[in-house]
Coordinates of N, CA and C in Angstrom, one line a residue:
D1 N 13.4 6.0 -4.0 CA 13.0 5.9 -5.5 C 12.2 4.3 -6.1
I2 N 12.8 3.6 -5.5 CA 11.9 2.0 -6.1 C 10.5 2.2 -5.4
T3 N 10.4 2.8 -4.2 CA 8.9 2.5 -3.5 C 7.9 3.7 -4.3
L4 N 8.8 4.9 -4.8 CA 7.7 5.8 -5.5 C 7.4 5.2 -6.6
K5 N 8.6 4.7 -7.7 CA 8.3 4.0 -8.7 C 7.1 2.8 -8.8
R6 N 7.4 2.3 -7.8 CA 6.2 1.0 -7.6 C 4.9 1.3 -7.2
F7 N 4.9 2.3 -6.1 CA 3.5 2.7 -5.6 C 3.0 3.9 -5.9
A8 N 3.8 4.9 -6.6 CA 3.4 6.2 -6.5 C 3.9 7.0 -7.8
P9 N 4.0 6.2 -9.1 CA 4.7 6.7 -10.3 C 4.5 8.1 -10.8
G10 N 3.2 8.6 -10.5 CA 3.1 9.7 -10.8 C 3.4 11.1 -10.1
I11 N 4.0 10.7 -8.6 CA 4.9 11.9 -8.1 C 6.2 12.1 -8.2
V12 N 6.4 13.3 -8.4 CA 8.0 13.6 -8.8 C 8.7 14.5 -7.5
F13 N 9.6 13.8 -7.2 CA 10.2 15.0 -6.2 C 11.8 15.6 -6.7
D14 N 11.9 16.9 -6.7 CA 12.9 17.4 -7.6 C 13.4 18.6 -6.7
P15 N 14.6 18.1 -6.0 CA 15.5 17.1 -6.4 C 15.0 16.2 -5.2
M16 N 15.4 14.8 -5.5 CA 15.3 13.7 -4.6 C 16.6 13.0 -4.2
L17 N 16.9 13.5 -2.8 CA 18.2 12.7 -2.6 C 18.2 11.8 -1.5
C18 N 18.9 10.6 -1.4 CA 18.8 9.5 -0.8 C 20.0 9.5 -0.2
A19 N 20.4 8.6 0.9 CA 21.1 8.2 2.0 C 22.5 7.8 1.0
E20 N 22.4 7.6 -0.1 CA 23.9 7.2 -1.0 C 24.0 8.5 -1.6
H21 N 23.4 9.8 -1.9 CA 23.7 10.9 -2.2 C 24.5 12.0 -1.3
V22 N 24.7 11.4 0.0 CA 25.2 12.5 0.8 C 26.4 11.8 1.4
E23 N 27.2 12.6 2.1 CA 28.4 12.3 2.7 C 27.9 11.7 4.1
K24 N 27.1 12.1 4.8 CA 26.9 11.7 6.4 C 25.4 11.8 6.1
A25 N 25.0 10.6 6.5 CA 23.4 10.2 6.6 C 22.8 10.8 7.9
K26 N 21.7 10.6 8.0 CA 20.6 11.2 9.1 C 21.0 10.2 10.4
P27 N 21.2 11.2 11.4 CA 20.3 12.7 11.8 C 21.1 13.9 11.2
A28 N 22.5 13.5 10.2 CA 23.3 14.9 10.0 C 21.9 15.3 9.0
P29 N 22.2 16.5 8.7 CA 21.4 17.6 7.8 C 21.8 17.6 6.4
D30 N 22.9 16.8 6.0 CA 23.4 17.0 4.9 C 22.5 16.9 3.5
G31 N 21.4 15.9 3.5 CA 20.6 16.0 2.6 C 19.6 17.2 2.5
L32 N 19.0 17.6 3.5 CA 18.3 18.6 3.5 C 19.1 20.3 3.1
V33 N 20.3 20.2 3.6 CA 21.0 21.4 3.4 C 21.5 21.2 1.8
E34 N 21.5 20.1 1.1 CA 21.8 20.3 -0.3 C 20.5 20.6 -0.8
I35 N 19.4 20.3 -0.3 CA 18.0 20.5 -0.9 C 17.9 22.1 -0.7
Q36 N 18.1 22.4 0.2 CA 18.3 24.0 0.3 C 19.0 24.7 -0.4
R37 N 20.4 24.3 -0.9 CA 21.3 24.7 -1.5 C 20.6 24.6 -3.2
R38 N 19.9 23.5 -3.8 CA 19.6 23.4 -5.1 C 18.4 24.2 -5.4
K39 N 17.5 24.4 -4.2 CA 16.3 25.2 -4.3 C 16.2 26.5 -3.1
P40 N 17.2 27.4 -3.4 CA 17.1 28.8 -2.8 C 15.9 29.5 -2.7
G41 N 15.6 29.6 -1.4 CA 13.9 30.4 -1.0 C 13.2 29.8 -1.1
A42 N 13.1 28.2 -1.4 CA 12.1 27.4 -1.2 C 11.3 27.1 0.2
K43 N 10.4 27.1 -0.2 CA 9.7 26.9 1.5 C 9.8 25.0 1.6
L44 N 10.7 24.4 2.7 CA 10.5 23.1 2.9 C 9.9 22.8 4.1
W45 N 9.3 21.5 4.2 CA 9.2 20.8 5.7 C 9.5 19.5 5.3
Y46 N 9.9 19.0 6.4 CA 10.4 17.6 6.3 C 9.4 16.5 7.5
V47 N 8.9 15.8 6.6 CA 7.9 14.8 6.9 C 8.4 13.6 7.3
G48 N 8.4 13.2 8.7 CA 9.2 11.7 8.9 C 8.8 11.0 10.2
D49 N 9.0 9.9 10.0 CA 8.4 9.3 11.2 C 9.5 8.5 12.1
T50 N 10.7 9.0 12.5 CA 11.9 8.5 13.1 C 12.3 9.8 13.9
V51 N 13.1 9.6 14.8 CA 13.7 10.8 15.9 C 14.7 11.3 14.9
D52 N 15.3 10.2 14.1 CA 16.7 10.7 13.1 C 15.8 12.1 12.0
D53 N 14.8 11.7 11.6 CA 14.1 12.5 10.7 C 13.9 13.8 11.3
A54 N 13.6 13.8 12.4 CA 13.3 15.1 13.2 C 14.6 15.9 13.9
R55 N 15.7 15.1 13.9 CA 16.8 15.7 14.3 C 17.5 16.1 13.2
S56 N 17.6 15.6 11.7 CA 17.9 16.1 10.7 C 17.4 17.4 10.3
A57 N 15.9 17.7 10.5 CA 15.4 18.6 10.2 C 15.7 19.8 11.0
R58 N 15.8 19.4 12.3 CA 16.0 20.5 13.4 C 17.3 21.3 12.9
A59 N 18.4 20.2 12.7 CA 20.0 20.7 12.4 C 20.1 21.2 11.2
A60 N 19.0 21.3 9.9 CA 18.8 21.9 8.8 C 18.1 23.2 9.1
G61 N 17.4 23.6 10.1 CA 16.4 24.8 10.3 C 15.5 24.5 9.2
V62 N 14.9 23.5 9.1 CA 13.6 22.9 8.4 C 12.6 22.6 9.3
P63 N 11.1 23.1 9.1 CA 10.3 22.7 9.8 C 9.8 21.2 9.9
F64 N 9.8 20.7 11.0 CA 9.5 19.0 11.1 C 7.8 18.8 11.1
I65 N 7.4 17.9 10.5 CA 6.2 17.3 10.8 C 6.4 15.8 10.9
G66 N 6.2 15.2 12.0 CA 6.0 14.0 12.6 C 4.8 13.0 12.3
I67 N 4.9 11.8 11.9 CA 4.1 10.8 11.9 C 4.2 9.8 12.6
V68 N 3.1 9.2 13.4 CA 3.2 8.2 14.5 C 1.6 7.8 14.4
A69 N 1.6 6.4 14.3 CA 0.3 5.8 14.1 C -0.5 5.9 15.9
K70 N -1.6 6.0 15.8 CA -2.2 6.2 17.2 C -2.1 4.9 18.0
H71 N -1.9 3.9 17.2 CA -1.7 2.5 18.2 C -0.4 2.0 17.9
H72 N 0.5 2.8 17.5 CA 1.8 2.3 17.8 C 2.6 2.1 19.0
S73 N 3.2 1.0 19.1 CA 3.9 0.4 20.5 C 4.4 1.3 21.4
T74 N 5.3 2.4 20.8 CA 6.0 3.5 21.5 C 5.5 4.6 21.1
R75 N 4.3 5.0 20.8 CA 3.6 6.1 20.6 C 4.3 7.2 21.7
P76 N 3.8 7.0 23.1 CA 4.0 8.1 24.3 C 5.5 8.4 23.8
E77 N 6.5 7.6 23.6 CA 7.9 7.8 23.7 C 8.3 8.7 22.5
I78 N 7.8 8.5 21.2 CA 8.0 9.1 20.1 C 7.4 10.5 20.1
L79 N 6.1 10.8 20.6 CA 5.5 12.1 20.6 C 6.7 12.7 21.7
R80 N 7.1 12.2 22.7 CA 8.0 13.1 23.7 C 9.4 13.5 22.9
L81 N 9.9 12.5 22.0 CA 11.3 12.8 21.3 C 10.8 13.9 20.4
F82 N 9.5 13.7 19.4 CA 9.3 14.8 18.6 C 8.9 15.8 19.1
D83 N 8.3 16.3 20.0 CA 8.5 17.4 21.1 C 9.7 17.9 21.5
E84 N 10.5 17.0 21.9 CA 11.7 17.6 22.2 C 12.8 18.4 20.8
E85 N 12.4 17.8 19.9 CA 13.2 18.1 18.6 C 12.2 19.3 17.9
K86 N 11.4 19.7 18.5 CA 10.4 20.8 18.2 C 9.7 20.6 16.7
A87 N 9.0 19.4 16.7 CA 8.0 19.3 15.8 C 7.0 20.2 15.8
I88 N 6.7 20.6 14.4 CA 5.6 21.9 14.6 C 4.2 21.1 14.3
A89 N 4.0 20.0 14.3 CA 3.1 19.2 14.0 C 3.2 17.5 14.0
V90 N 2.3 16.8 14.7 CA 2.2 15.4 14.5 C 1.2 14.8 14.2
V91 N 1.0 13.9 13.1 CA -0.2 13.4 12.5 C -0.2 12.1 12.8
E92 N -1.4 11.5 12.8 CA -1.5 9.7 12.8 C -1.2 9.2 11.2
N93 N -1.4 9.7 10.3 CA -1.4 9.3 9.0 C -0.7 10.4 8.1
V94 N 0.1 9.7 7.2 CA 0.5 10.5 6.2 C -0.4 11.1 5.1
N95 N -2.0 10.7 5.3 CA -2.8 11.4 4.4 C -3.6 12.6 5.1
E96 N -3.1 12.9 6.2 CA -3.5 13.9 7.0 C -2.7 15.3 6.7
I97 N -1.4 15.1 5.9 CA -0.5 16.0 5.7 C -1.0 17.2 5.0
E98 N -1.8 17.0 3.8 CA -2.3 17.8 3.0 C -3.4 18.7 3.5
E99 N -4.1 18.4 4.4 CA -5.1 19.1 5.1 C -4.4 20.1 6.3
L100 N -3.4 19.5 6.8 CA -2.7 20.2 7.9 C -1.8 21.3 7.3
L101 N -1.3 21.2 6.1 CA -0.7 22.2 5.4 C -1.7 23.2 4.7

């Protein structure tokens, strides 16, 4: 919430759930399950840059899109983990997502 207000005040997520809003944090799927409950039938994608993000998405049955920079020091390992967690796509930059979708 703080980051969005500071850098992207025009972007609104509804609902927006953070770690303090769920009983169990990632990689537990609690946040995504709650979003599914609040938005029944909505098409969801989880975009993240950690293996815990990918694991949370898989556990909730939500398609995962990974982000890992081209020159990240552990890129090969992150790509392997995203593949193991069944990422539907991996991009190098968050700005590539709109074109992907």
